[in-house]
Coordinates of C-alpha atoms in Angstrom, one line a residue:
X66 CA -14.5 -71.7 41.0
X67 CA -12.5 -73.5 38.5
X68 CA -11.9 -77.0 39.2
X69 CA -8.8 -78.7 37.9
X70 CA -8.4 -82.6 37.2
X71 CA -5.5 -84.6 36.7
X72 CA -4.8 -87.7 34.5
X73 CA -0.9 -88.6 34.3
X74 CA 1.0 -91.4 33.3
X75 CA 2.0 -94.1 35.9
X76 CA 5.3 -94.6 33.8
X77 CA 6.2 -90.7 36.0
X78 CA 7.5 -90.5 39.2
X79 CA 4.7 -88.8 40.9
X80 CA 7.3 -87.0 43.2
X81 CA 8.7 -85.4 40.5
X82 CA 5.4 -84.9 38.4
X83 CA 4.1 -83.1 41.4
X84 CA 6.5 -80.5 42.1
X85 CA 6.6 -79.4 38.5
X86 CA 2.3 -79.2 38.6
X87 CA 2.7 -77.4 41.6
X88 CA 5.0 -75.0 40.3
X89 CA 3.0 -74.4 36.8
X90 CA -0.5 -74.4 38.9
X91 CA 1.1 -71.3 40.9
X92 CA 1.8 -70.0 38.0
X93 CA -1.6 -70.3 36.1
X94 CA -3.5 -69.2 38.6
X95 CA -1.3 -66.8 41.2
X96 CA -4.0 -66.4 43.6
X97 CA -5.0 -69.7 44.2
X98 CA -8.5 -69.8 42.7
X99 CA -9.2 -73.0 42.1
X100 CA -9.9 -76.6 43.2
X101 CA -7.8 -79.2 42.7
X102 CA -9.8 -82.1 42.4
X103 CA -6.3 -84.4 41.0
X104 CA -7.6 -87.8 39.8
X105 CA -10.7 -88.5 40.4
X106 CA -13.5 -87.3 38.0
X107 CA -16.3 -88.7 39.9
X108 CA -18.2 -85.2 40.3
X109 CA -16.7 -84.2 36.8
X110 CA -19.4 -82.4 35.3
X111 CA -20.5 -80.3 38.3
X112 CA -18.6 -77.1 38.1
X113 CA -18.8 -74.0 35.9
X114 CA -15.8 -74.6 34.5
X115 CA -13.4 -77.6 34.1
X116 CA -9.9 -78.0 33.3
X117 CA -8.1 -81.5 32.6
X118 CA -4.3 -81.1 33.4
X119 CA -2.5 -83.4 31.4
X120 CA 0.8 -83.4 33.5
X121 CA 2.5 -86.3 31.3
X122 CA 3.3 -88.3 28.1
X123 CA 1.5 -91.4 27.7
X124 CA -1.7 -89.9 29.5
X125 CA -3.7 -90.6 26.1
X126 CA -5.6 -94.2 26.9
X127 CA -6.0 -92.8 30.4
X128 CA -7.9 -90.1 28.8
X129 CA -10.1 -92.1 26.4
X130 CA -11.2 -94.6 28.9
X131 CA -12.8 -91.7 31.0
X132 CA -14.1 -90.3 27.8
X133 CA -17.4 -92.4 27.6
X134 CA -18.3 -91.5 31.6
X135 CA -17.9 -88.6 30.8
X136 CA -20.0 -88.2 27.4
X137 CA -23.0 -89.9 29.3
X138 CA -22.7 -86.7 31.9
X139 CA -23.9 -84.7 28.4
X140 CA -20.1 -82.8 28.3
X141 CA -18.8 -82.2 24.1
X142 CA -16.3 -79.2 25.4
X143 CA -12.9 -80.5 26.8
X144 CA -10.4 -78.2 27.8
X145 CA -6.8 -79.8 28.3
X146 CA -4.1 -78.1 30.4
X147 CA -0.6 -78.6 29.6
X148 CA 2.2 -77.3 31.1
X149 CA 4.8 -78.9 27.9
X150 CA 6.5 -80.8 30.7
X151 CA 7.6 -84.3 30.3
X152 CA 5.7 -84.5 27.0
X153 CA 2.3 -83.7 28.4
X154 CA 2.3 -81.1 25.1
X155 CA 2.5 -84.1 23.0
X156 CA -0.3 -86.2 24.7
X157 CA -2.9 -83.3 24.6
X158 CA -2.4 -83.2 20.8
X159 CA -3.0 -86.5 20.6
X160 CA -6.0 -86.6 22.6
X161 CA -7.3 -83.3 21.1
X162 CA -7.0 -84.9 17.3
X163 CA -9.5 -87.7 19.1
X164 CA -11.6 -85.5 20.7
X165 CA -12.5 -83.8 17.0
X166 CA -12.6 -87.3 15.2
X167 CA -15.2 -87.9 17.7
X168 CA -17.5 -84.9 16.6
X169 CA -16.4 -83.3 20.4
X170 CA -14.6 -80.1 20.7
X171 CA -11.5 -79.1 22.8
X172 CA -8.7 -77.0 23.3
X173 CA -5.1 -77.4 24.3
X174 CA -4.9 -74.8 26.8
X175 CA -0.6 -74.0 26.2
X176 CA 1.6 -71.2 26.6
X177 CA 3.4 -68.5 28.8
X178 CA 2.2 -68.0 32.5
X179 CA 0.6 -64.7 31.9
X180 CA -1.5 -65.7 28.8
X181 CA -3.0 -68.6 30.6
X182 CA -3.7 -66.8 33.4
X183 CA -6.3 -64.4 30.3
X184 CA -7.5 -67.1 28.6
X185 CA -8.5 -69.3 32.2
X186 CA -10.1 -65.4 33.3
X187 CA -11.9 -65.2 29.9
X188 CA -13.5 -68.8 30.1
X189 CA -14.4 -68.4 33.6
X190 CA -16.7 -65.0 32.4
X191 CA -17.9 -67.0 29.9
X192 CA -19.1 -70.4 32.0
X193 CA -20.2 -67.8 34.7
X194 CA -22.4 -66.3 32.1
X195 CA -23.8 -69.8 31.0
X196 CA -24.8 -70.0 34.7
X197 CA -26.8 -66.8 34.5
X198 CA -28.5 -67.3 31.2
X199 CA -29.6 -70.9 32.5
X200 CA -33.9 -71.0 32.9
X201 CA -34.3 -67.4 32.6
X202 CA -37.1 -66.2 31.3
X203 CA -37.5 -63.4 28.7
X204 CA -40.7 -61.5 28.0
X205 CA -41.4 -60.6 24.6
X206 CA -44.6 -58.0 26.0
X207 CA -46.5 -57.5 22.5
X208 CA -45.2 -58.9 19.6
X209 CA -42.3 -57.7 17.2
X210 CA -42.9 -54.3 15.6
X211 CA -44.4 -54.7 12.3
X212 CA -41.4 -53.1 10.4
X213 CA -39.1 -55.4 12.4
X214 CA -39.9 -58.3 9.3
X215 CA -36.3 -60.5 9.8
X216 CA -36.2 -60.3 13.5
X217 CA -37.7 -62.7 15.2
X218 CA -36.8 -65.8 17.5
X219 CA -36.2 -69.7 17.4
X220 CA -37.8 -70.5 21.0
X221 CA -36.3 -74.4 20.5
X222 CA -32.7 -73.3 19.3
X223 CA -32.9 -70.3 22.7
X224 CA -34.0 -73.1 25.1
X225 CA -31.3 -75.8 23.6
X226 CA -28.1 -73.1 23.1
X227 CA -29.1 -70.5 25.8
X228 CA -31.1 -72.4 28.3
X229 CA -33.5 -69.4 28.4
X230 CA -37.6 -69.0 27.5
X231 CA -39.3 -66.5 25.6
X232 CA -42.7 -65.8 27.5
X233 CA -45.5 -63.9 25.5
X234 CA -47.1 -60.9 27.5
X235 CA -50.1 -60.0 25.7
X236 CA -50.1 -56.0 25.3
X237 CA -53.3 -55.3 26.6
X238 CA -52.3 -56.5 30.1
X239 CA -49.6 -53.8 29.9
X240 CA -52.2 -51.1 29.7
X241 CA -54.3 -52.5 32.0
X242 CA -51.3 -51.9 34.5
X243 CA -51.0 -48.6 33.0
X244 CA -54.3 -47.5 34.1
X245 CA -54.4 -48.2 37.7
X246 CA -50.0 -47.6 37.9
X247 CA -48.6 -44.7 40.3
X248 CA -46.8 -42.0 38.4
X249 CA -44.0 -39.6 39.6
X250 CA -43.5 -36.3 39.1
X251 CA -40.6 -34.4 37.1
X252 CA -37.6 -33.4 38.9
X253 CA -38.0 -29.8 39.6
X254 CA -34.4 -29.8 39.3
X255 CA -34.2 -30.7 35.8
X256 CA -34.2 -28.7 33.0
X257 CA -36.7 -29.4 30.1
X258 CA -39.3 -28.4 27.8
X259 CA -42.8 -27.8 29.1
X260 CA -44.6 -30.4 27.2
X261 CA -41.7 -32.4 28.3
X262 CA -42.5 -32.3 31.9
X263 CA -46.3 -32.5 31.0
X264 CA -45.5 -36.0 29.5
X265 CA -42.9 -37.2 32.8
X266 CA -45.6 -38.4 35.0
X267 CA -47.3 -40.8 32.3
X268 CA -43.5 -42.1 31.2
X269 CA -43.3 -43.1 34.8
X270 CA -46.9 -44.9 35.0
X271 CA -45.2 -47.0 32.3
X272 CA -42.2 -48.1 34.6
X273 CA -44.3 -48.8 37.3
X274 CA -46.5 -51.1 34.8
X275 CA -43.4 -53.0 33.9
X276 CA -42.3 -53.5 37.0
X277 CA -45.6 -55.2 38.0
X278 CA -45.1 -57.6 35.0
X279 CA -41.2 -58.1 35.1
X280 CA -42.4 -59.4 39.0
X281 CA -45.8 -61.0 37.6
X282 CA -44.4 -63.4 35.1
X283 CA -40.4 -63.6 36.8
X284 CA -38.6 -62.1 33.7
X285 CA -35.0 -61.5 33.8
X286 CA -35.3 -59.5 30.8
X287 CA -37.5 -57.9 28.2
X288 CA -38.7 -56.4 24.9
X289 CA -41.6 -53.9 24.4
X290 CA -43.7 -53.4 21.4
X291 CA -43.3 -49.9 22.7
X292 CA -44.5 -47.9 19.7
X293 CA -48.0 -49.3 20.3
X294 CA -47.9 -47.0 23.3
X295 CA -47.5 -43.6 21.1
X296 CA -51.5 -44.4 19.6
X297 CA -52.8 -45.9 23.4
X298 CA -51.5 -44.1 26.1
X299 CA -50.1 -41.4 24.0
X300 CA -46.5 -41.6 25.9
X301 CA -43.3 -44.1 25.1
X302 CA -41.5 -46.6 26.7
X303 CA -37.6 -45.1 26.2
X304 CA -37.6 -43.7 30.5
X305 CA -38.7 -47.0 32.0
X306 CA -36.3 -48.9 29.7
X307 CA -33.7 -46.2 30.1
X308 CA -34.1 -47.2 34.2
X309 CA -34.6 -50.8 33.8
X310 CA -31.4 -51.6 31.7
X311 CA -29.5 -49.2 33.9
X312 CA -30.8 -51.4 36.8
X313 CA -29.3 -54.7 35.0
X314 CA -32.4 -55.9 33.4
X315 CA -32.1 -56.2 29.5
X316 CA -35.3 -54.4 28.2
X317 CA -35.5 -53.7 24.3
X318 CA -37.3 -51.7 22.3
X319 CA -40.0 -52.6 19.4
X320 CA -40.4 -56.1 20.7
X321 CA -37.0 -56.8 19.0
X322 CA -36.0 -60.3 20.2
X323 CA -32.9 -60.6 18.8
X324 CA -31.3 -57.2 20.1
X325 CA -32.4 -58.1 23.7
X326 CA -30.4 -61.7 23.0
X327 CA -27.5 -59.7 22.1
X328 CA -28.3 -57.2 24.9
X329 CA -28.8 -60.5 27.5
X330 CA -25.8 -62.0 26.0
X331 CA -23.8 -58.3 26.7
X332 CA -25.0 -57.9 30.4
X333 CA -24.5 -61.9 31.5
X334 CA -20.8 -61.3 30.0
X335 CA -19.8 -57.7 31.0
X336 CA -22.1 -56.4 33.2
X337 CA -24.0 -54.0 30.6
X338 CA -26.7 -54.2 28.7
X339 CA -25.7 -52.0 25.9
X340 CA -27.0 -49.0 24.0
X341 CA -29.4 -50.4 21.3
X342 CA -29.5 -48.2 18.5
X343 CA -29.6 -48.5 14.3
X344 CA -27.5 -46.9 11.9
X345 CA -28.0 -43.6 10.5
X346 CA -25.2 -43.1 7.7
X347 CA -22.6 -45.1 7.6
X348 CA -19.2 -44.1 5.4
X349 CA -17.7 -47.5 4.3
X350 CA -14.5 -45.8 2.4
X351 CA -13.8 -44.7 6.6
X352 CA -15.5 -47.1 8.5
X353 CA -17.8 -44.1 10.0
X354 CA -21.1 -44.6 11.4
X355 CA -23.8 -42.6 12.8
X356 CA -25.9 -44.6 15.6
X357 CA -29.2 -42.9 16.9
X358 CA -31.9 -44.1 19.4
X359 CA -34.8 -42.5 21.8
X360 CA -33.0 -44.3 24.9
X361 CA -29.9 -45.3 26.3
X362 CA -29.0 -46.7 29.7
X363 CA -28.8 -44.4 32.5
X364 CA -25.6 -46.0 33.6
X365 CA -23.9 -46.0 30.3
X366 CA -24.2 -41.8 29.4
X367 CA -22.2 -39.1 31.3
X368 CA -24.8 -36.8 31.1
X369 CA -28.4 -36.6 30.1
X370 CA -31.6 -34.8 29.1
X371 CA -35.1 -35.3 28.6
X372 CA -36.7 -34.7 25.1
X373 CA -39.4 -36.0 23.2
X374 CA -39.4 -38.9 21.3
X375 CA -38.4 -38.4 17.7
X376 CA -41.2 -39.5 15.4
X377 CA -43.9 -39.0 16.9
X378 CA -42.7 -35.4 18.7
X379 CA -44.7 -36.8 22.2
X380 CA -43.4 -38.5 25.3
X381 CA -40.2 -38.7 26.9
X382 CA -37.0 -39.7 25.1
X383 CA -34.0 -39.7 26.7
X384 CA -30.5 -37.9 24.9
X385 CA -27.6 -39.1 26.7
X386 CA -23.7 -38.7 25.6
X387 CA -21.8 -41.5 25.9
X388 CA -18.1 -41.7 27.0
X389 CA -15.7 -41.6 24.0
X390 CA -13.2 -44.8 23.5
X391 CA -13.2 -47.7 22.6
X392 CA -16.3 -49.9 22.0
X393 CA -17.7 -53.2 20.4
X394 CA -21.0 -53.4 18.3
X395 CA -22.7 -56.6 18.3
X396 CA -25.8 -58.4 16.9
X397 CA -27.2 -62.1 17.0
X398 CA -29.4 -63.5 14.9
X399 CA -32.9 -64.9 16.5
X400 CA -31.7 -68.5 15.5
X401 CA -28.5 -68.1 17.3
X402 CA -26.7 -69.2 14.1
X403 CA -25.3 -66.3 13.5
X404 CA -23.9 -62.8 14.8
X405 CA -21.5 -59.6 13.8
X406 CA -18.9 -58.5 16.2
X407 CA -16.9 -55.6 15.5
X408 CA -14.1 -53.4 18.2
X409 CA -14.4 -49.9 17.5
X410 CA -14.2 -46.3 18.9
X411 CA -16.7 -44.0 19.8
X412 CA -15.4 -40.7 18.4
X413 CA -18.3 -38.0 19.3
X414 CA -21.7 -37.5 20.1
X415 CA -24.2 -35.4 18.4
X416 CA -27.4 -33.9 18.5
X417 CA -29.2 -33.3 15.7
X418 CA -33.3 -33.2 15.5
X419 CA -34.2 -34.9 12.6
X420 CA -32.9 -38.1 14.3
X421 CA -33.7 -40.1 17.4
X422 CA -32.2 -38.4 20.6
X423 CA -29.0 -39.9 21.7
X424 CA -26.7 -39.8 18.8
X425 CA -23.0 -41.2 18.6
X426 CA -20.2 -41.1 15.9
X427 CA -18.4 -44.2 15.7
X428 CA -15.0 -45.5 13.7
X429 CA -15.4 -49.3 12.9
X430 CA -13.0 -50.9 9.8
X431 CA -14.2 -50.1 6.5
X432 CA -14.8 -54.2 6.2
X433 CA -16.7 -54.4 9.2
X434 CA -18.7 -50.8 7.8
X435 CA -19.9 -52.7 4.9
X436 CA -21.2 -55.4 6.6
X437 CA -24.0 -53.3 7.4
X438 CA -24.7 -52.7 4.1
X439 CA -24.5 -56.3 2.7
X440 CA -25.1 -58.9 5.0
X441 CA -26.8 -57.3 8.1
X442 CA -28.8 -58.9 10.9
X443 CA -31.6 -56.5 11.5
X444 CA -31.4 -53.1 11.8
X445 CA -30.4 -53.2 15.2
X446 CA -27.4 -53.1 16.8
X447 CA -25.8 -53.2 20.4
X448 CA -22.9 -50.7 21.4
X449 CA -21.0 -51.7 24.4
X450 CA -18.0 -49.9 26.5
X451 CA -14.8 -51.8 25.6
X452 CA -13.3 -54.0 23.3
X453 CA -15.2 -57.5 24.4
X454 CA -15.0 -59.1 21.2
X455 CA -13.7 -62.2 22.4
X456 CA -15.2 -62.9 25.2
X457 CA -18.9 -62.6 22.7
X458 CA -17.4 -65.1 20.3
X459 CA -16.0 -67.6 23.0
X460 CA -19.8 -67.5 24.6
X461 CA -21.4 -68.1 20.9

């Protein structure tokens, strides 16, 4: 819950003061979601997200001598509420100008009822989504596919921005679970080619093996050198990560470690992993791109079917269609010091078979198209339902 703090001026009638808070607190937050905590910032630091309501004028030296208190707590984000009420506008300037003179960073939090009320709900995702990401552990299960040369991690700069760990799962361990793994058999019910269904039971050993190792080594999310399983196993990893990001655990393909950041990033914020996929063609007179990949969350598609998996014609791939409307593509780099967000629409899928299974036509701006095409990270990408844009840059 939000917690909101107080510093005012005692040059204010507090009787008057408080009746105009209590009127612009109603109207900032209309259900009554948060805790007023008024003056006293002794357990400042403590809650996901903080607010300092600057209710007057003349607040600033108030402000600065809780400043250094408050710095030893480790906090460099202030954000000041202000009503514009007798000149508590004014004094969040002026403590904002000394905020960034001081190297800190701040907002003045100022406007009409009904965009405070979005901006509050947006950084209450994102703080909520700090909590989440703190000491997880991701599981990088092999090592980055050979061909995947630009995309690797910053363990130090993870830990430092993320609070999360990368935790090395050597591949062999994997198979070992393979071997000795339970395996289901194909839905009678559902429709698909003989060699197909031949391949289901093995797809599902493979699941079973994860889940033994997301339990083993406590791993909120994953990538999987999964082509490695084409040559040892002779099956693919696109079912059990189909199920497992479908279940709320980010799991990436080809040991990519930035796309499952971005894809960790995507579910702590909104709930979904995303669809990780790489561009097939992209028009950047139009802004139209073709995405393609062997899998796709269950939970994101309408409607599915098993096939095999594109290049090497074996396994169990997964073509899914995804809802048409609006979208957001995203990326981060494996540094964190950089990453693309673009809003979109997702105009129509397609099946073609010279490319991987699930296919979908989207519409980004033609300046956002050629982005792809000059200053990319990775091949990679993640498509997510919605326009989220803002809440992905507020988090980074």
């Amino acid at each position: 819950m939000t917690a909101v703090y107080t510093i005012t001026s005692g040059l204010h009638d507090e009787q008057s003061v408080r009746k105009i808070s209590d009127q612009f607190l109603s109207g900032v937050f209309p259900e009554g979601n948060f805790e007023f905590k008024g003056p006293d910032f002794k357990d400042f630091g403590t809650h996901s997200l903080e607010l300092i309501y600057v209710r007057t004028g003349g607040a600033e030296g108030i402000f600065k001598n809780l400043l250094p208190e408050m710095l030893a707590r480790g906090i460099e984000r202030y954000y000041l509420l202000t009503s514009g009420q007798s000149n508590s506008l004014a004094a969040s300037l002026e403590i904002l100008s000394y905020l960034r003179q001081q190297g800190l960073k701040g907002e003045v939090l100022h406007g009409p009822a009904d965009y405070l009320q979005k901006r509050v709900k947006a950084l209450e995702t994102v703080a909520a989504a700090r909590e989440r990401l703190q000491g997880m552990r991701l599981g990088v299960i092999g090592q980055p596919s050979d061909w995947l040369i630009s995309s690797h991690a910053d363990p130090v700069a993870l830990a430092d921005r993320l609070g999360v760990r990368l935790v090395e799962v050597p591949m062999e361990e994997l198979l070992q679970e393979i071997a000795k793994a339970p395996s289901n058999p194909a839905p009678a019910e559902e429709p698909m080619a003989d060699q197909v269904r031949k391949a289901y039971p093995g797809a599902t050993q493979i699941y079973h093996a994860l889940e033994v190792l997301v339990k083993r080594y406590q791993l909120g999310a994953f990538t999987l050198r999964c082509f490695d399983l084409l040559t040892s196993v002779g099956n693919t990893g696109c079912l059990a990560l189909a199920s497992f990001n479908a279940d709320g655990i980010p799991a990436a393909c080809e040991g990519d470690v930035p796309a499952l950041l971005s894809m960790l990033i995507a579910q702590a914020l909104t709930g979904c992993t995303g669809f990780q996929a790489n561009p097939a063609r992209i028009d950047v007179q139009t802004g139209q791109m073709l995405f393609a990949h062997c899998t796709v969350p269950f939970n994101m598609v309408t409607d599915w079917q098993y096939d095999t998996h594109f290049e090497s014609g074996i396994g169990v791939g997964i073509h899914g269609n995804l809802p048409v409307g609006p979208v957001t593509v995203f990326k981060v780099s494996g540094k964190l010091d950089r990453y693309f967000a673009a809003e979109g629409e997702l105009l129509e899928n397609q099946y073609e078979d010279h490319l991987c299974r699930t296919q979908v036509v989207l519409k980004l701006s033609p300046e956002d198209a050629r982005y792809f095409l000059t200053d990319p990270i990775g091949n990679h990408h993640i498509i997510l339902p919605g326009h989220c844009k803002e809440l992905l840059e507020e988090l980074l």
